[in-house]
Amino acid sequence: MFNQKDISIVLSGEAGQGIQTVERLLLRLFKLSGLHVFSYSEFMSRIRGGNNSTEIRVSSERVNSFCERIDVFVSLHEGAMERHYDRISHKTVIIGDPAHIDSRFRDGNHTLIEIPLRDTAKLVGGPIFTNIIIVGIIASAFHLDMAFVRDKLKSFFTKATDDILSKNITAAEKGFSMGNDLFPARRIDLKLSMSDQAKGELLLNGADAIGMGGIAGGCNFVSSYPMSPSTEVLVFFAKHAEKFGIIVEQAEDEICSAGISW
Amino acid sequence: MVSGIGQAAKTPHYINTSFFDGLHGRSLPAAIAIKASNPELTVIVESGDGCTYGEGGNHFINAIRRNADITTIVHDNMVYGLTKGQASPTSRRGFTTPVQVAGVNLEPFNPIAVAVALNASFVARAFAGDIEKTKEIIKSAITHKGYALIDVFQQCVSFNRLNTFKWYRDHSYYLDASYDPHDREEAFKKAVESEKFPLGIIYINNKNPTFEENLAVYKDNREPLFKRSVDYRKLEQLMEDKRA
């Protein structure tokens, strides 16, 4: 079904639902499995509600850009498909709880993988675990090793209590086993060839790259008025300020931040 | 020295010193950064009431809150001089200009009360007609550790016919030796007097550390930033961590 070298996954959920956690986790799982990744997020200026989405391109070769095409669409709330309507084609594999699939796609021309995500999450411990069920489903579709996923979950959720960690692992296992049942039955196989080279690559986001470049260039004074997407750069510098001898100051307004970095 | 825009802001141009001209009203952020980058420097900001309290009002408030060990001298003539005579933030009610034809009807900005309200480290007012006493107040402000504000009453001979040299003299008096500037409530009472304005050191708060003292970069190393170099070994380690 997928004969291209890269697969584009879009996760679409509500702000505050934890899509960024899924994104970070999936990127790490793919990269450490030996696949190249590129991701791009879109978020509304909202703390909760609204629609946030992230596109992850996974490939056997290096990927350097966003793409319009969506190969796998994960719908995580009612209305999650609306903003991406034009990008979803009859070739897109649509994954989601039946309640989160837009009826316009039930026309027989689209590939729907309907999963009782909400009920399964409830069984595990609550709607918050939906995200990790999705991680399990995607890991299965890409033929990742479940023992490897389990291991990486442990190193990813270092601050979680034992109870939360074990529920996250259960959620991933449930997703993985649902994926193992559903994808072969629908003849969907997203296996990509993996390489040791990708495993050893740096996994960087734009803010990390800017921050590291800044340090390398001798930056020792940072001031900023927070707003996405630059906040991440400010956060990077604040985190590493003491270690690298950098003064970091949140300015009272943007003009101050320009003036104070004289 | 650091200055903004205006007549008073030209002061550093006549002094043999290193200086930086900030944007209009934006001299304070630059001054704070200069002090933070090299705490060994003595940093003085000089500008007018329009630049400091109007254009840069937000920076003025936040400079007091940051408490960098710098001194701000504000030449307060209660008028915009550079633009040839419009109301400034400290213009008195009723002051008429070609723009405020019916007289100013805004409450005058009270820098002393704002500074005391923000628990500033050093707050004083001087009168330019008294060079000796003004000099002493400026010396106290510069040697004080922490943020120091001096609002200097100084007439504009060209564009302010209301707040003249005589007006400032008639509307001010010196605090006497019995006045204790460490008492914040008393200082606030002095700050809101408006028939006659008190001159001298109105408030001193020595309790808060300075902005520079709070910076982690100087915890184990007193060297100014420009003398330091990048630790590439640590940076490499940081990058290596991104492979795992």
XYZ file of C-alpha atoms in Angstrom:
506
model
C 0.000 0.000 0.000
C 2.782 2.436 0.870
C 5.576 2.166 -1.618
C 7.084 5.547 -0.896
C 10.162 5.905 1.275
C 8.547 8.092 3.852
C 5.259 8.135 5.722
C 3.549 11.252 6.979
C 1.523 10.894 10.178
C -0.748 13.674 11.424
C -2.021 13.597 14.994
C -4.900 15.977 15.580
C -6.253 16.691 19.041
C -7.406 19.351 21.423
C -5.025 21.810 23.079
C -4.136 20.413 26.475
C -4.744 16.825 25.382
C -1.054 15.936 25.363
C -0.325 15.699 21.635
C 3.138 17.164 22.211
C 3.963 14.298 24.556
C 2.940 11.772 21.899
C 4.981 13.641 19.328
C 8.115 13.653 21.481
C 7.686 10.016 22.401
C 7.061 8.840 18.832
C 9.987 10.842 17.472
C 12.275 9.184 19.965
C 10.908 5.701 19.315
C 11.290 6.071 15.545
C 14.743 7.605 15.736
C 16.103 5.044 18.180
C 14.649 2.286 15.976
C 16.751 3.530 13.088
C 14.331 5.764 11.181
C 14.748 9.406 10.177
C 12.130 11.839 11.443
C 10.920 15.380 10.841
C 8.015 16.894 12.726
C 6.056 20.074 12.536
C 3.404 21.335 14.943
C 0.508 23.686 14.482
C -1.253 25.037 17.499
C -3.911 27.581 18.177
C -3.326 30.303 20.736
C -5.385 28.447 23.294
C -4.577 26.696 26.563
C -7.436 24.206 26.293
C -9.810 23.365 23.471
C -9.239 24.401 19.877
C -7.341 22.130 17.553
C -3.660 21.295 17.751
C -1.925 19.044 15.317
C 1.478 17.703 14.616
C 2.862 16.116 11.498
C 5.591 13.522 11.823
C 7.373 12.379 8.685
C 9.112 9.056 9.163
C 11.533 7.814 6.572
C 14.337 5.420 5.727
C 16.203 8.440 4.437
C 16.807 11.894 5.785
C 13.735 14.186 5.671
C 14.130 17.918 5.749
C 10.684 19.353 5.341
C 6.997 19.353 5.993
C 4.737 17.770 3.362
C 1.154 18.381 2.408
C 0.324 14.696 1.975
C -1.133 12.783 4.938
C -0.611 9.004 4.927
C -1.874 8.315 8.439
C -4.335 10.595 10.190
C -5.069 10.109 13.875
C -8.273 11.824 14.963
C -8.394 12.471 18.695
C -11.479 14.593 19.183
C -14.723 15.487 17.523
C -13.916 18.041 14.860
C -10.250 17.029 14.690
C -10.570 16.371 10.942
C -12.135 19.683 10.012
C -8.980 21.767 9.639
C -7.222 18.994 7.698
C -10.159 18.129 5.449
C -8.409 19.082 2.200
C -5.262 17.159 3.035
C -6.965 13.832 3.745
C -7.235 11.691 0.598
C -8.725 8.303 -0.159
C -5.212 6.906 0.330
C -4.987 8.255 3.906
C -5.366 5.687 6.673
C -7.699 7.315 9.178
C -7.376 6.077 12.752
C -9.677 7.112 15.575
C -12.529 6.403 17.927
C -15.814 6.038 15.962
C -17.065 9.193 17.728
C -14.133 11.161 16.329
C -14.500 10.219 12.660
C -16.189 12.858 10.528
C -19.209 11.276 8.786
C -18.117 12.742 5.426
C -15.344 10.144 5.365
C -17.783 7.229 5.768
C -18.395 7.166 2.033
C -16.735 3.841 1.284
C -13.844 5.559 -0.482
C -11.728 6.099 2.616
C -9.684 3.739 4.760
C -11.027 3.899 8.284
C -9.454 2.111 11.220
C -12.039 2.578 13.940
C -10.867 1.727 17.411
C -12.785 2.012 20.696
C -10.130 4.423 21.971
C -12.273 6.108 24.589
C -13.513 2.859 26.166
C -10.043 1.311 26.100
C -8.546 4.398 27.745
C -11.263 4.283 30.384
C -10.374 0.643 31.118
C -6.713 1.571 31.552
C -7.425 4.486 33.883
C -8.883 7.517 32.053
C -8.955 9.498 28.814
C -5.375 10.732 29.346
C -4.099 7.272 28.366
C -5.585 7.607 24.861
C -2.311 9.161 23.738
C -0.224 6.190 24.767
C -2.687 3.731 23.224
C -2.075 5.627 19.976
C 1.671 5.265 20.470
C 1.163 1.479 20.790
C -0.998 1.343 17.663
C 1.525 3.284 15.601
C 4.437 1.245 16.966
C 2.625 -1.881 15.805
C 1.943 -0.466 12.339
C 5.644 0.318 11.895
C 6.721 -3.090 13.226
C 8.590 -1.675 16.210
C 9.482 -4.110 18.973
C 7.106 -3.951 21.976
C 9.883 -4.786 24.461
C 11.842 -1.845 23.043
C 8.781 0.441 23.345
C 8.278 -0.665 26.963
C 11.890 0.062 27.739
C 11.743 3.544 26.172
C 8.515 4.392 28.007
C 10.387 3.767 31.247
C 13.174 6.134 30.296
C 10.722 8.715 28.909
C 8.392 8.956 31.899
C 11.078 9.299 34.541
C 8.983 11.599 36.704
C 5.826 9.420 36.657
C 4.803 7.384 39.682
C 5.078 3.578 39.382
C 1.306 3.394 39.043
C 1.154 5.920 36.181
C 4.127 4.316 34.438
C 2.568 0.855 34.624
C -0.735 2.244 33.279
C 1.144 3.901 30.432
C 2.811 0.589 29.624
C -0.554 -1.190 29.745
C -1.993 1.470 27.427
C 0.851 0.993 24.935
C 0.470 -2.793 25.077
C -3.262 -2.579 24.436
C -2.666 -0.270 21.468
C 0.076 -2.536 20.173
C -2.098 -5.642 20.326
C -5.060 -3.838 18.693
C -2.695 -2.727 15.927
C -1.399 -6.269 15.513
C -4.996 -7.426 14.924
C -6.224 -4.565 12.762
C -3.441 -3.705 10.339
C -2.688 -7.194 8.914
C -6.450 -7.806 8.571
C -6.732 -4.632 6.486
C -3.467 -5.396 4.673
C -1.919 -2.166 5.965
C 1.809 -2.391 6.451
C 3.881 0.666 7.271
C 7.201 -1.102 7.639
C 10.149 1.004 6.550
C 13.734 -0.167 6.351
C 15.747 0.940 9.354
C 19.413 1.824 9.660
C 21.971 2.066 12.447
C 23.009 5.417 11.036
C 19.707 7.057 12.042
C 19.966 5.588 15.539
C 23.132 7.595 16.125
C 21.823 10.906 14.751
C 21.032 13.941 16.906
C 17.324 14.388 17.567
C 16.943 18.151 17.756
C 14.075 20.579 17.664
C 14.439 24.080 16.259
C 14.737 25.692 19.691
C 17.536 23.311 20.733
C 19.394 23.982 17.494
C 19.103 27.754 17.854
C 20.130 27.546 21.498
C 23.152 25.344 20.874
C 24.175 27.507 17.946
C 23.870 30.540 20.218
C 26.106 29.004 22.876
C 28.655 27.925 20.270
C 28.674 31.468 18.909
C 29.409 32.914 22.345
C 25.932 34.100 23.336
C 25.998 34.976 27.043
C 23.016 37.299 27.456
C 19.421 36.449 26.512
C 16.323 38.530 27.070
C 12.913 37.810 25.686
C 9.220 38.472 26.042
C 7.553 35.059 25.886
C 5.381 33.989 22.964
C 5.418 30.847 20.904
C 7.451 29.779 19.057
C 10.358 31.771 20.566
C 9.511 30.848 24.177
C 11.138 27.467 23.629
C 14.437 29.198 22.883
C 14.103 31.285 26.056
C 13.337 28.115 28.012
C 16.393 26.402 26.514
C 18.684 29.238 27.602
C 17.097 29.502 31.057
C 17.646 25.782 31.565
C 21.316 25.947 30.573
C 22.094 29.465 31.860
C 24.035 28.527 34.936
C 26.036 25.766 33.259
C 27.174 28.009 30.405
C 27.391 31.345 32.262
C 24.497 33.016 30.448
C 22.371 35.824 31.884
C 18.709 35.160 31.033
C 16.084 37.801 31.719
C 12.385 37.895 30.930
C 11.745 41.428 29.677
C 8.680 43.497 30.550
C 7.981 44.032 26.854
C 9.496 43.244 23.470
C 11.231 46.611 23.155
C 12.930 46.043 26.504
C 14.115 42.633 25.335
C 15.688 44.281 22.280
C 17.141 47.140 24.338
C 18.534 45.000 27.121
C 20.422 42.809 24.631
C 22.405 45.873 23.624
C 26.535 56.618 30.983
C 23.330 55.733 29.158
C 20.745 58.170 27.903
C 17.564 58.305 25.878
C 16.185 61.086 23.677
C 15.574 64.711 24.607
C 17.500 67.759 25.807
C 18.625 66.136 29.071
C 19.577 62.974 27.223
C 22.355 64.882 25.474
C 24.283 65.204 28.746
C 26.719 62.307 28.068
C 27.770 63.997 24.810
C 29.414 66.768 26.850
C 31.247 64.488 29.266
C 34.471 62.606 28.620
C 33.072 59.141 29.352
C 31.893 55.945 27.669
C 28.232 56.196 26.850
C 25.386 54.499 25.041
C 22.391 56.301 23.562
C 19.319 54.113 23.919
C 16.056 54.438 22.063
C 13.601 57.092 23.197
C 12.522 56.101 26.702
C 14.459 52.850 26.509
C 17.751 53.738 28.144
C 17.054 51.788 31.333
C 17.040 48.266 29.801
C 20.410 48.982 28.160
C 21.807 50.379 31.417
C 20.659 47.337 33.393
C 22.274 45.059 30.818
C 25.555 47.005 30.932
C 25.664 46.684 34.716
C 24.689 43.005 34.578
C 27.339 42.231 31.958
C 30.061 44.017 33.885
C 29.150 44.732 37.529
C 32.449 46.568 38.072
C 31.205 49.543 36.042
C 29.492 52.593 37.548
C 26.395 53.135 35.417
C 24.423 56.392 35.289
C 21.292 56.984 33.218
C 20.437 60.552 32.425
C 17.307 61.748 30.653
C 14.191 63.857 31.020
C 10.723 63.408 32.466
C 9.122 62.722 29.087
C 11.667 60.070 28.108
C 11.845 58.355 31.494
C 8.301 58.547 32.836
C 6.259 58.731 29.623
C 7.942 56.947 26.747
C 9.779 54.566 29.076
C 7.267 54.310 31.918
C 7.117 50.532 31.834
C 10.916 50.297 31.865
C 11.042 52.763 34.784
C 8.675 50.563 36.817
C 10.576 47.395 35.996
C 14.009 48.958 36.522
C 12.958 49.757 40.099
C 11.688 46.185 40.527
C 14.919 44.679 39.165
C 17.056 46.820 41.486
C 20.233 46.903 39.406
C 22.940 48.992 41.093
C 22.589 51.957 38.736
C 21.631 55.627 39.145
C 18.939 57.412 37.151
C 19.042 61.213 37.007
C 15.818 62.648 35.602
C 15.775 66.314 34.619
C 12.149 67.124 35.396
C 11.020 70.375 33.753
C 7.351 69.372 33.471
C 7.299 70.009 29.719
C 8.396 68.498 26.409
C 11.328 70.684 25.406
C 12.713 68.891 22.362
C 9.346 69.005 20.607
C 8.931 72.676 21.581
C 6.465 72.802 24.396
C 3.753 70.182 24.877
C 2.568 68.558 28.109
C 4.833 65.954 29.711
C 3.785 63.252 32.197
C 4.718 65.559 35.092
C 2.977 68.697 33.761
C 0.662 70.223 36.364
C -3.107 70.291 35.878
C -4.165 73.477 34.090
C -0.822 73.946 32.293
C -1.654 75.312 28.838
C 0.309 74.616 25.668
C -0.482 74.943 21.948
C -1.750 71.341 22.131
C -3.300 71.329 25.624
C -5.186 74.521 24.764
C -7.689 74.133 27.616
C -4.960 73.149 30.046
C -3.683 69.716 31.109
C -6.472 67.715 32.697
C -4.502 64.543 33.467
C -3.224 63.699 36.932
C 0.522 64.462 36.989
C 2.776 61.399 37.182
C 4.379 61.231 40.622
C 7.756 59.470 40.190
C 8.661 59.702 43.875
C 5.396 58.076 45.028
C 5.690 55.371 42.342
C 9.272 54.621 43.393
C 8.370 54.426 47.103
C 5.334 52.262 46.262
C 7.666 49.874 44.409
C 10.019 49.816 47.411
C 12.862 51.357 45.416
C 16.310 51.226 46.913
C 17.072 54.978 46.839
C 14.680 57.830 46.034
C 15.610 61.495 46.063
C 14.597 64.838 44.637
C 16.946 67.716 43.916
C 16.626 71.273 42.644
C 18.996 72.333 39.863
C 19.090 75.864 41.255
C 21.094 74.550 44.195
C 24.258 73.076 42.708
C 25.982 72.208 46.000
C 23.089 70.241 47.494
C 22.271 68.603 44.155
C 25.885 67.462 43.862
C 25.727 65.877 47.341
C 22.471 64.057 46.506
C 23.956 62.737 43.224
C 27.061 61.513 45.065
C 24.901 59.700 47.638
C 22.871 58.120 44.840
C 25.937 56.888 42.923
C 27.599 55.436 46.014
C 24.358 53.808 47.173
C 24.178 50.079 46.415
C 20.964 49.366 44.517
C 18.731 51.263 42.119
C 18.790 55.019 42.755
C 16.381 57.601 41.346
C 16.958 61.341 41.508
C 14.182 63.509 40.148
C 15.780 66.902 39.511
C 13.538 69.963 39.397
C 14.984 72.018 36.583
C 13.210 74.758 34.682
C 12.880 74.866 30.913
C 13.653 78.462 30.077
C 12.224 78.225 26.556
C 8.941 76.355 26.786
C 7.670 76.413 30.356
C 6.523 79.817 31.578
C 4.582 78.297 34.493
C 7.179 76.140 36.247
C 9.941 78.722 36.299
C 13.073 78.858 38.383
C 11.135 80.923 40.926
C 8.182 78.476 40.849
C 10.450 75.523 41.701
C 12.114 77.529 44.470
C 8.754 78.633 45.928
C 7.269 75.139 45.663
C 10.010 73.148 47.342
C 11.769 72.799 50.698
C 14.617 70.670 52.075
C 13.869 67.786 54.420
C 15.542 68.516 57.750
C 18.105 66.378 59.577
C 15.451 64.757 61.784
C 13.784 63.093 58.786
C 14.458 59.328 58.594
C 14.459 58.141 54.962
C 14.284 54.480 56.054
C 10.656 54.823 57.168
C 8.580 53.857 54.141
C 5.263 55.210 55.406
C 6.804 58.602 56.214
C 8.462 58.542 52.810
C 5.122 57.949 51.145
C 3.596 60.881 53.040
C 6.450 63.065 51.771
C 6.048 61.649 48.260
C 2.432 62.787 47.947
C 2.932 66.318 49.284
C 2.043 68.739 46.504
C 1.775 72.261 47.878
C 5.490 72.301 48.492
C 7.655 69.414 47.256
C 10.280 67.966 49.610
C 13.916 67.972 48.439
C 16.657 65.598 49.595
C 16.830 61.840 50.141
C 13.230 60.762 50.584
C 13.552 56.977 50.832
C 16.265 54.347 51.311
C 15.652 50.593 51.288
C 18.792 48.537 51.846
C 17.013 45.233 52.340
C 16.936 43.791 48.818
C 19.876 42.267 46.954
C 20.760 43.911 43.657
C 19.920 42.479 40.241
C 23.577 41.552 39.663
C 23.908 39.872 43.052
C 21.037 37.572 42.138
C 22.607 36.447 38.853
C 23.833 32.869 38.912
C 26.673 33.707 36.502
C 28.508 35.566 39.272
C 27.990 32.957 41.973
C 31.420 31.352 41.646
C 33.091 33.717 39.193
C 33.254 37.516 39.461
C 34.653 38.029 35.963
C 32.585 40.229 33.639
C 30.996 38.413 30.712
C 33.295 39.826 28.016
C 36.330 38.171 29.615
C 34.788 34.695 29.494
C 34.918 32.069 26.764
C 32.588 29.307 25.617
C 32.912 25.897 27.271
C 32.823 23.757 24.102
C 33.373 20.553 26.063
C 30.099 21.069 27.950
C 28.327 22.013 24.729
C 29.509 18.830 23.054
C 28.179 16.805 25.971
C 24.831 18.593 25.663
C 24.694 17.680 21.974
C 25.733 14.081 22.595
C 22.782 13.722 24.987
C 20.480 14.348 22.017
C 21.568 11.075 20.420
C 20.043 8.941 23.182
